[in-house]
mmCIF file of C-alpha atoms in Angstrom:
data_model
loop_
_atom_site.group_PDB
_atom_site.id
_atom_site.type_symbol
_atom_site.label_atom_id
_atom_site.label_comp_id
_atom_site.label_asym_id
_atom_site.label_seq_id
_atom_site.Cartn_x
_atom_site.Cartn_y
_atom_site.Cartn_z
ATOM 1 C CA MET A 1 0.002 0.002 0.000
ATOM 2 C CA TRP A 2 2.759 2.430 0.978
ATOM 3 C CA ASP A 3 4.636 1.743 -2.287
ATOM 4 C CA ALA A 4 1.516 2.617 -4.273
ATOM 5 C CA VAL A 5 0.939 5.833 -2.328
ATOM 6 C CA SER A 6 4.594 6.828 -2.762
ATOM 7 C CA PHE A 7 4.481 6.115 -6.500
ATOM 8 C CA VAL A 8 1.352 8.210 -7.065
ATOM 9 C CA ALA A 9 2.663 11.050 -4.898
ATOM 10 C CA HIS A 10 5.868 11.271 -6.927
ATOM 11 C CA GLN A 11 3.807 11.623 -10.112
ATOM 12 C CA TYR A 12 2.376 14.875 -8.765
ATOM 13 C CA GLU A 13 5.442 16.402 -7.174
ATOM 14 C CA ILE A 14 5.320 20.169 -6.723
ATOM 15 C CA SER A 15 8.429 22.323 -6.411
ATOM 16 C CA PRO A 16 7.674 25.571 -4.521
ATOM 17 C CA PRO A 17 11.061 27.125 -5.506
ATOM 18 C CA ARG A 18 10.316 26.361 -9.159
ATOM 19 C CA GLN A 19 6.878 27.937 -8.868
ATOM 20 C CA TYR A 20 8.362 30.990 -7.144
ATOM 21 C CA LEU A 21 10.965 31.592 -9.859
ATOM 22 C CA LYS A 22 8.342 31.217 -12.586
ATOM 23 C CA SER A 23 6.140 33.791 -10.867
ATOM 24 C CA LEU A 24 8.786 36.532 -10.878
ATOM 25 C CA ASN A 25 8.455 39.435 -13.292
ATOM 26 C CA TRP A 26 11.786 40.802 -14.492
ATOM 27 C CA LYS A 27 11.594 44.580 -14.974
ATOM 28 C CA GLY A 28 14.450 44.947 -17.440
ATOM 29 C CA ASP A 29 17.417 45.809 -15.181
ATOM 30 C CA ARG A 30 20.401 43.994 -16.706
ATOM 31 C CA ASN A 31 22.545 44.987 -13.717
ATOM 32 C CA ALA A 32 20.174 43.332 -11.236
ATOM 33 C CA ILE A 33 22.629 40.502 -10.561
ATOM 34 C CA ARG A 34 25.841 42.483 -10.862
ATOM 35 C CA LYS A 35 24.913 45.095 -8.257
ATOM 36 C CA LEU A 36 23.985 42.697 -5.427
ATOM 37 C CA LEU A 37 27.504 42.185 -4.057
ATOM 38 C CA PRO A 38 28.617 45.867 -4.211
ATOM 39 C CA THR A 39 25.265 47.110 -2.865
ATOM 40 C CA TYR A 40 24.813 44.834 0.138
ATOM 41 C CA LEU A 41 28.325 43.571 0.947
ATOM 42 C CA GLY A 42 30.537 46.387 -0.320
ATOM 43 C CA ALA A 43 32.431 44.075 -2.693
ATOM 44 C CA ASP A 44 34.386 45.666 -5.529
ATOM 45 C CA ASP A 45 32.384 46.048 -8.736
ATOM 46 C CA THR A 46 34.704 43.956 -10.911
ATOM 47 C CA GLU A 47 34.097 41.682 -13.874
ATOM 48 C CA LEU A 48 35.194 38.714 -11.749
ATOM 49 C CA ASN A 49 32.734 39.461 -8.934
ATOM 50 C CA ALA A 50 29.984 40.091 -11.481
ATOM 51 C CA TRP A 51 30.604 36.685 -13.073
ATOM 52 C CA ILE A 52 30.762 34.952 -9.673
ATOM 53 C CA MET A 53 27.391 36.402 -8.604
ATOM 54 C CA GLU A 54 25.802 35.533 -11.942
ATOM 55 C CA HIS A 55 27.276 32.036 -11.760
ATOM 56 C CA MET A 56 25.838 31.396 -8.300
ATOM 57 C CA ILE A 57 22.365 32.651 -9.210
ATOM 58 C CA LEU A 58 22.353 30.657 -12.435
ATOM 59 C CA GLY A 59 23.542 27.641 -10.451
ATOM 60 C CA LEU A 60 20.644 28.092 -8.036
ATOM 61 C CA VAL A 61 18.144 28.327 -10.894
ATOM 62 C CA LYS A 62 19.679 25.339 -12.653
ATOM 63 C CA ARG A 63 19.544 23.144 -9.555
ATOM 64 C CA VAL A 64 15.898 24.154 -8.949
ATOM 65 C CA PHE A 65 14.833 23.185 -12.476
ATOM 66 C CA GLU A 66 17.358 20.372 -12.975
ATOM 67 C CA PRO A 67 17.915 18.685 -9.589
ATOM 68 C CA GLY A 68 21.193 16.822 -9.549
ATOM 69 C CA SER A 69 22.726 18.878 -12.358
ATOM 70 C CA LYS A 70 26.468 19.552 -12.327
ATOM 71 C CA PHE A 71 27.457 22.553 -10.229
ATOM 72 C CA ASP A 72 30.529 22.230 -8.026
ATOM 73 C CA GLU A 73 31.637 25.811 -7.400
ATOM 74 C CA MET A 74 31.208 27.630 -4.105
ATOM 75 C CA MET A 75 31.188 31.389 -3.557
ATOM 76 C CA ILE A 76 33.039 32.279 -0.352
ATOM 77 C CA LEU A 77 32.104 35.601 1.265
ATOM 78 C CA VAL A 78 35.052 36.933 3.269
ATOM 79 C CA GLY A 79 34.654 39.895 5.619
ATOM 80 C CA GLY A 80 34.381 41.024 9.217
ATOM 81 C CA GLN A 81 31.476 40.532 11.573
ATOM 82 C CA GLY A 82 28.414 42.731 11.218
ATOM 83 C CA ILE A 83 28.308 42.879 7.443
ATOM 84 C CA ALA A 84 25.558 40.198 7.403
ATOM 85 C CA LYS A 85 27.049 37.651 5.019
ATOM 86 C CA SER A 86 24.679 34.969 6.317
ATOM 87 C CA ILE A 87 21.650 37.211 5.817
ATOM 88 C CA PHE A 88 22.794 37.764 2.223
ATOM 89 C CA ALA A 89 22.884 33.990 1.676
ATOM 90 C CA ARG A 90 19.471 33.647 3.332
ATOM 91 C CA TYR A 91 17.923 36.263 0.999
ATOM 92 C CA LEU A 92 19.427 34.444 -1.957
ATOM 93 C CA ALA A 93 17.713 31.242 -0.806
ATOM 94 C CA ILE A 94 14.365 33.117 -1.141
ATOM 95 C CA LYS A 95 12.700 31.659 1.968
ATOM 96 C CA ASP A 96 13.990 30.585 5.367
ATOM 97 C CA ASP A 97 12.612 27.074 4.859
ATOM 98 C CA TRP A 98 14.830 26.723 1.790
ATOM 99 C CA PHE A 99 18.005 27.710 3.630
ATOM 100 C CA CYS A 100 20.212 26.045 6.229
ATOM 101 C CA ILE A 101 23.675 26.148 7.758
ATOM 102 C CA ILE A 102 25.770 22.976 8.019
ATOM 103 C CA GLU A 103 28.791 22.267 10.200
ATOM 104 C CA ASN A 104 29.528 18.737 9.012
ATOM 105 C CA ILE A 105 29.663 17.091 5.586
ATOM 106 C CA GLN A 106 29.565 13.531 6.901
ATOM 107 C CA GLY A 107 26.711 11.302 7.970
ATOM 108 C CA LYS A 108 22.959 11.125 7.595
ATOM 109 C CA ASP A 109 22.242 14.485 9.232
ATOM 110 C CA ALA A 110 24.408 16.347 6.726
ATOM 111 C CA VAL A 111 22.497 14.833 3.811
ATOM 112 C CA MET A 112 19.107 15.418 5.433
ATOM 113 C CA ASN A 113 19.964 19.104 5.890
ATOM 114 C CA LEU A 114 20.554 19.509 2.147
ATOM 115 C CA MET A 115 17.202 18.087 1.094
ATOM 116 C CA GLY A 116 14.720 20.615 -0.273
ATOM 117 C CA LYS A 117 17.105 23.550 0.145
ATOM 118 C CA THR A 118 18.110 26.128 -2.471
ATOM 119 C CA VAL A 119 21.084 27.599 -0.573
ATOM 120 C CA VAL A 120 23.220 25.910 2.079
ATOM 121 C CA GLU A 121 25.727 27.988 4.009
ATOM 122 C CA ILE A 122 29.024 26.568 5.223
ATOM 123 C CA GLU A 123 29.654 28.987 8.061
ATOM 124 C CA GLU A 124 33.281 29.819 8.837
ATOM 125 C CA PHE A 125 34.247 27.077 6.368
ATOM 126 C CA VAL A 126 34.001 24.719 9.348
ATOM 127 C CA ALA A 127 32.293 21.826 7.535
ATOM 128 C CA LEU A 128 35.066 21.648 4.933
ATOM 129 C CA ARG A 129 37.820 22.169 7.500
ATOM 130 C CA ASN A 130 36.452 19.176 9.410
ATOM 131 C CA ALA A 131 36.717 17.009 6.317
ATOM 132 C CA LYS A 132 39.235 14.175 6.540
ATOM 133 C CA SER A 133 41.109 15.471 3.494
ATOM 134 C CA ALA A 134 41.053 18.073 0.722
ATOM 135 C CA ASN A 135 39.808 15.380 -1.631
ATOM 136 C CA GLU A 136 36.851 14.617 0.653
ATOM 137 C CA ALA A 137 35.911 18.310 0.649
ATOM 138 C CA LYS A 138 36.162 18.482 -3.143
ATOM 139 C CA SER A 139 34.110 15.318 -3.480
ATOM 140 C CA PHE A 140 31.369 16.830 -1.309
ATOM 141 C CA LEU A 141 31.234 19.945 -3.490
ATOM 142 C CA SER A 142 31.106 17.890 -6.687
ATOM 143 C CA LYS A 143 28.312 15.480 -5.737
ATOM 144 C CA LEU A 144 25.232 15.503 -7.941
ATOM 145 C CA SER A 145 23.176 13.508 -5.438
ATOM 146 C CA ASP A 146 23.400 12.114 -1.927
ATOM 147 C CA ARG A 147 22.554 8.539 -0.964
ATOM 148 C CA ILE A 148 20.373 8.155 2.122
ATOM 149 C CA ARG A 149 17.561 6.093 3.577
ATOM 150 C CA ILE A 150 14.766 8.587 4.119
ATOM 151 C CA PRO A 151 12.694 8.015 7.293
ATOM 152 C CA TYR A 152 9.833 5.524 6.746
ATOM 153 C CA GLU A 153 11.338 4.345 3.444
ATOM 154 C CA LYS A 154 12.471 0.720 3.169
ATOM 155 C CA PHE A 155 15.559 1.244 1.052
ATOM 156 C CA SER A 156 18.271 3.824 0.500
ATOM 157 C CA THR A 157 17.824 6.158 -2.411
ATOM 158 C CA ASP A 158 19.828 8.767 -4.301
ATOM 159 C CA VAL A 159 18.482 12.253 -3.605
ATOM 160 C CA PRO A 160 19.459 14.757 -6.340
ATOM 161 C CA ARG A 161 20.878 18.005 -5.031
ATOM 162 C CA THR A 162 18.682 21.074 -5.368
ATOM 163 C CA CYS A 163 20.993 23.549 -3.637
ATOM 164 C CA ILE A 164 24.112 25.614 -4.135
ATOM 165 C CA LEU A 165 26.763 26.037 -1.426
ATOM 166 C CA ILE A 166 27.983 29.371 -0.073
ATOM 167 C CA GLY A 167 30.857 29.753 2.373
ATOM 168 C CA THR A 168 31.129 32.620 4.863
ATOM 169 C CA LEU A 169 34.272 33.613 6.734
ATOM 170 C CA ASN A 170 35.541 36.329 9.058
ATOM 171 C CA GLU A 171 39.219 35.420 8.832
ATOM 172 C CA ARG A 172 41.304 35.944 5.702
ATOM 173 C CA THR A 173 43.245 32.688 5.451
ATOM 174 C CA PHE A 174 41.384 29.514 4.583
ATOM 175 C CA LEU A 175 42.874 28.049 1.400
ATOM 176 C CA ASN A 176 45.810 25.718 1.937
ATOM 177 C CA ASP A 177 45.889 23.719 -1.278
ATOM 178 C CA HIS A 178 48.861 24.212 -3.609
ATOM 179 C CA THR A 179 46.700 23.767 -6.677
ATOM 180 C CA ARG A 180 44.787 26.577 -8.298
ATOM 181 C CA GLU A 181 41.283 25.428 -7.497
ATOM 182 C CA ARG A 182 38.454 26.781 -9.632
ATOM 183 C CA ARG A 183 35.793 25.462 -7.267
ATOM 184 C CA TYR A 184 36.451 28.136 -4.656
ATOM 185 C CA LEU A 185 35.277 31.628 -5.635
ATOM 186 C CA PRO A 186 36.282 34.143 -2.920
ATOM 187 C CA VAL A 187 34.608 37.546 -2.699
ATOM 188 C CA GLU A 188 36.093 40.127 -0.338
ATOM 189 C CA CYS A 189 33.401 42.150 1.461
ATOM 190 C CA HIS A 190 33.817 45.660 2.892
ATOM 191 C CA LYS A 191 31.174 46.925 5.309
ATOM 192 C CA GLU A 192 32.243 50.546 4.850
ATOM 193 C CA ASN A 193 31.702 50.365 1.057
ATOM 194 C CA ARG A 194 28.176 48.947 0.990
ATOM 195 C CA LYS A 195 25.458 51.133 -0.470
ATOM 196 C CA LYS A 196 22.632 49.562 1.506
ATOM 197 C CA ALA A 197 22.313 47.471 4.669
ATOM 198 C CA ILE A 198 20.648 44.103 4.288
ATOM 199 C CA TYR A 199 18.824 44.578 7.601
ATOM 200 C CA ILE A 200 16.935 47.430 9.269
ATOM 201 C CA ASP A 201 19.349 50.361 9.539
ATOM 202 C CA LYS A 202 18.182 53.952 9.932
ATOM 203 C CA ASP A 203 21.313 55.247 8.190
ATOM 204 C CA PHE A 204 20.102 53.603 4.963
ATOM 205 C CA GLN A 205 16.360 53.537 5.587
ATOM 206 C CA ARG A 206 15.754 57.244 4.926
ATOM 207 C CA GLU A 207 11.992 57.945 4.766
ATOM 208 C CA GLN A 208 10.953 54.333 4.239
ATOM 209 C CA THR A 209 9.081 52.380 6.880
ATOM 210 C CA GLU A 210 10.732 49.195 8.114
ATOM 211 C CA LYS A 211 8.329 47.120 6.028
ATOM 212 C CA GLU A 212 9.006 49.185 2.899
ATOM 213 C CA TYR A 213 12.760 48.919 3.418
ATOM 214 C CA LEU A 214 12.686 45.128 3.860
ATOM 215 C CA ASN A 215 10.412 44.803 0.841
ATOM 216 C CA SER A 216 12.911 46.806 -1.225
ATOM 217 C CA ILE A 217 15.658 44.345 -0.265
ATOM 218 C CA ARG A 218 13.498 41.381 -1.207
ATOM 219 C CA GLU A 219 12.671 43.063 -4.519
ATOM 220 C CA ASP A 220 16.365 43.569 -5.334
ATOM 221 C CA PHE A 221 16.994 39.851 -4.853
ATOM 222 C CA ASN A 222 13.809 38.934 -6.725
ATOM 223 C CA GLN A 223 14.922 40.997 -9.723
ATOM 224 C CA ALA A 224 18.332 39.318 -9.673
ATOM 225 C CA LEU A 225 16.662 35.889 -9.556
ATOM 226 C CA ALA A 226 14.202 36.860 -12.281
ATOM 227 C CA TYR A 227 17.057 37.981 -14.539
ATOM 228 C CA GLY A 228 18.918 34.787 -13.704
ATOM 229 C CA TYR A 229 15.874 32.730 -14.700
ATOM 230 C CA LYS A 230 15.723 34.635 -18.004
ATOM 231 C CA LEU A 231 19.429 33.967 -18.708
ATOM 232 C CA TYR A 232 18.927 30.301 -17.796
ATOM 233 C CA LYS A 233 16.044 29.897 -20.232
ATOM 234 C CA GLU A 234 17.975 31.676 -22.970
ATOM 235 C CA LYS A 235 21.149 29.681 -22.196
ATOM 236 C CA LYS A 236 23.215 32.858 -21.988
ATOM 237 C CA HIS A 237 25.624 31.994 -19.213
ATOM 238 C CA SER A 238 29.184 30.716 -19.405
ATOM 239 C CA TRP A 239 29.299 27.757 -16.988
ATOM 240 C CA SER A 240 33.112 27.801 -17.059
ATOM 241 C CA ILE A 241 34.918 30.874 -15.846
ATOM 242 C CA PRO A 242 35.983 32.970 -18.879
ATOM 243 C CA LYS A 243 39.689 32.593 -19.656
ATOM 244 C CA GLU A 244 40.236 36.324 -19.364
ATOM 245 C CA LEU A 245 39.112 36.164 -15.698
ATOM 246 C CA LEU A 246 41.238 33.184 -14.621
ATOM 247 C CA ALA A 247 44.276 35.282 -13.710
ATOM 248 C CA ASP A 248 42.042 37.557 -11.611
ATOM 249 C CA LEU A 249 40.542 34.547 -9.809
ATOM 250 C CA TYR A 250 43.952 33.063 -8.998
ATOM 251 C CA GLN A 251 45.152 36.459 -7.776
ATOM 252 C CA GLU A 252 42.138 36.709 -5.450
ATOM 253 C CA GLN A 253 42.708 33.189 -4.155
ATOM 254 C CA GLU A 254 46.320 34.036 -3.278
ATOM 255 C CA LYS A 255 45.051 36.671 -0.825
ATOM 256 C CA PHE A 256 43.358 33.989 1.253
ATOM 257 C CA LYS A 257 45.938 31.207 1.245
ATOM 258 C CA TYR A 258 47.926 30.211 4.289
ATOM 259 C CA LEU A 259 51.538 31.364 4.090
ATOM 260 C CA ASN A 260 53.421 28.268 2.996
ATOM 261 C CA PRO A 261 57.027 28.281 4.252
ATOM 262 C CA ASP A 262 58.022 25.830 1.499
ATOM 263 C CA VAL A 263 56.905 28.333 -1.145
ATOM 264 C CA GLU A 264 58.959 31.083 0.459
ATOM 265 C CA ASP A 265 62.008 28.803 0.801
ATOM 266 C CA ILE A 266 61.871 27.860 -2.874
ATOM 267 C CA ARG A 267 61.295 31.480 -3.877
ATOM 268 C CA TYR A 268 64.368 32.559 -1.894
ATOM 269 C CA PHE A 269 66.454 29.761 -3.408
ATOM 270 C CA LEU A 270 65.445 30.633 -6.979
ATOM 271 C CA GLU A 271 65.985 34.370 -6.522
ATOM 272 C CA GLU A 272 69.106 34.398 -4.324
ATOM 273 C CA TYR A 273 71.020 31.168 -4.983
ATOM 274 C CA LYS A 274 70.207 30.145 -8.544
ATOM 275 C CA PRO A 275 71.686 33.185 -10.317
ATOM 276 C CA LYS A 276 75.059 32.344 -8.695
ATOM 277 C CA THR A 277 75.134 28.652 -9.684
ATOM 278 C CA GLN A 278 76.815 27.050 -12.697
ATOM 279 C CA GLU A 279 73.468 26.566 -14.493
ATOM 280 C CA PRO A 280 71.177 29.407 -13.326
ATOM 281 C CA ASN A 281 68.404 28.318 -15.692
ATOM 282 C CA LEU A 282 68.176 24.690 -14.532
ATOM 283 C CA THR A 283 67.028 23.256 -11.218
ATOM 284 C CA CYS A 284 65.505 20.142 -9.693
ATOM 285 C CA PHE A 285 64.329 18.743 -6.388
ATOM 286 C CA LYS A 286 67.675 17.120 -5.605
ATOM 287 C CA GLU A 287 69.490 20.431 -6.016
ATOM 288 C CA LEU A 288 67.421 21.955 -3.204
ATOM 289 C CA SER A 289 68.200 18.920 -1.044
ATOM 290 C CA MET A 290 71.907 19.514 -1.663
ATOM 291 C CA TYR A 291 71.508 22.988 -0.186
ATOM 292 C CA GLY A 292 69.848 21.581 2.934
ATOM 293 C CA TYR A 293 66.209 22.376 2.160
ATOM 294 C CA GLN A 294 63.841 19.782 3.654
ATOM 295 C CA ILE A 295 60.970 19.784 1.175
ATOM 296 C CA LYS A 296 59.139 16.715 -0.090
ATOM 297 C CA SER A 297 59.512 15.873 -3.772
ATOM 298 C CA LYS A 298 55.759 16.052 -4.443
ATOM 299 C CA SER A 299 55.451 19.419 -2.704
ATOM 300 C CA PHE A 300 58.382 20.774 -4.709
ATOM 301 C CA SER A 301 56.729 19.828 -8.009
ATOM 302 C CA GLU A 302 53.323 21.213 -6.980
ATOM 303 C CA ILE A 303 54.862 24.491 -5.855
ATOM 304 C CA MET A 304 56.992 24.884 -8.984
ATOM 305 C CA ASP A 305 53.998 24.158 -11.225
ATOM 306 C CA ASN A 306 51.631 26.528 -9.447
ATOM 307 C CA TYR A 307 53.759 29.380 -8.108
ATOM 308 C CA PHE A 308 56.595 29.775 -10.574
ATOM 309 C CA PRO A 309 55.173 29.678 -14.123
ATOM 310 C CA GLU A 310 58.434 31.038 -15.566
ATOM 311 C CA TRP A 311 60.011 27.655 -14.743
ATOM 312 C CA LYS A 312 58.814 24.935 -17.129
ATOM 313 C CA PRO A 313 58.939 21.215 -16.243
ATOM 314 C CA VAL A 314 61.016 18.931 -18.455
ATOM 315 C CA ARG A 315 60.158 15.235 -18.119
ATOM 316 C CA SER A 316 61.985 12.223 -19.513
ATOM 317 C CA SER A 317 61.150 8.529 -19.542
ATOM 318 C CA LYS A 318 64.838 7.778 -19.080
ATOM 319 C CA THR A 319 67.192 9.064 -16.432
ATOM 320 C CA LYS A 320 69.108 12.139 -17.518
ATOM 321 C CA ARG A 321 72.042 13.846 -15.857
ATOM 322 C CA ILE A 322 72.128 17.586 -15.259
ATOM 323 C CA SER A 323 74.642 19.713 -13.357
ATOM 324 C CA PRO A 324 72.733 22.755 -12.095
ATOM 325 C CA SER A 325 75.236 23.439 -9.305
ATOM 326 C CA GLY A 326 78.350 21.830 -10.764
ATOM 327 C CA VAL A 327 77.525 18.352 -9.445
ATOM 328 C CA SER A 328 76.061 15.736 -11.804
ATOM 329 C CA ILE A 329 72.540 14.736 -10.689
ATOM 330 C CA PRO A 330 70.447 11.874 -12.201
ATOM 331 C CA VAL A 331 66.850 13.012 -12.803
ATOM 332 C CA LYS A 332 63.711 12.247 -14.776
ATOM 333 C CA LEU A 333 62.132 15.609 -13.967
ATOM 334 C CA TYR A 334 63.806 18.981 -13.827
ATOM 335 C CA TYR A 335 62.820 22.603 -14.413
ATOM 336 C CA GLU A 336 64.152 25.047 -16.957
ATOM 337 C CA ARG A 337 63.716 28.791 -16.738
ATOM 338 C CA GLU A 338 61.771 30.101 -19.724
ATOM 339 C CA GLU A 339 63.497 33.495 -19.763
ATOM 340 C CA LYS A 340 67.211 32.775 -19.587
ATOM 341 C CA LEU A 341 69.422 34.804 -17.246
#
């Protein structure tokens, strides 16, 4: 009997978020999405931030209309207390019932919290910091669905994701991966630069009543969502970050990475020691070891590939001997400076 009831019920599923988005009337403002971050969080009005905001809204719309669709990027709002980053995420979710905050990415409770939501906040990045590894965190972001046995159901089932993820942080250092990771989209927020508070504030309220002011905030987000729905239907969004913005993204990410002493050691070696060696345009992991640096081989390669683009890797299937410091060293991987000294 229960199976029959469940089957019939699923034939007549109703999605309130889908109905809400369809009901919105876009009034023609093509900057409706772009101005959200500068207006309410004081973020710089850059092409990168504009694309990030558009990408998140289009991701929300896509997940509402195509549950389980691919979307593995996360906007990370970075700024001090009192700027209301969480309230911003809550407004983006449309309704409180469609929003939640998670502190753990493991277990049944984490999956249950995602169900039926449009926006899920990872406050202070804590859920991803508590992950067992960077790969586990990336896997969580990339999932299209979550497997769980829903209460009163007999068997486990795959529940397609309907939400996007937004991180919020007060501190400035949270990225510790060597690789340039396109999943993480940081946005720096400045309370002093915002044009409008996202909560009742008499300094911004002017002659509006509290109700009128709150309605104006909701309308700003509605117009952004309405424009996002229009772009989604017309398929006018680049789901991959434009190539011309990649350098800007990587530069922003560098602001929020932990200071890696290995990076600074290698930088010092390349700038201070290498020009004085016999072969200033060649180096390898073993050369650093000769100078007493205690860096793992894998870390050396990751750092060279990601932090020093002027040094190009040269790989060989057979062992080759190089003498970067006057001593013959057998290697299969070494680095050559692109612009010779």
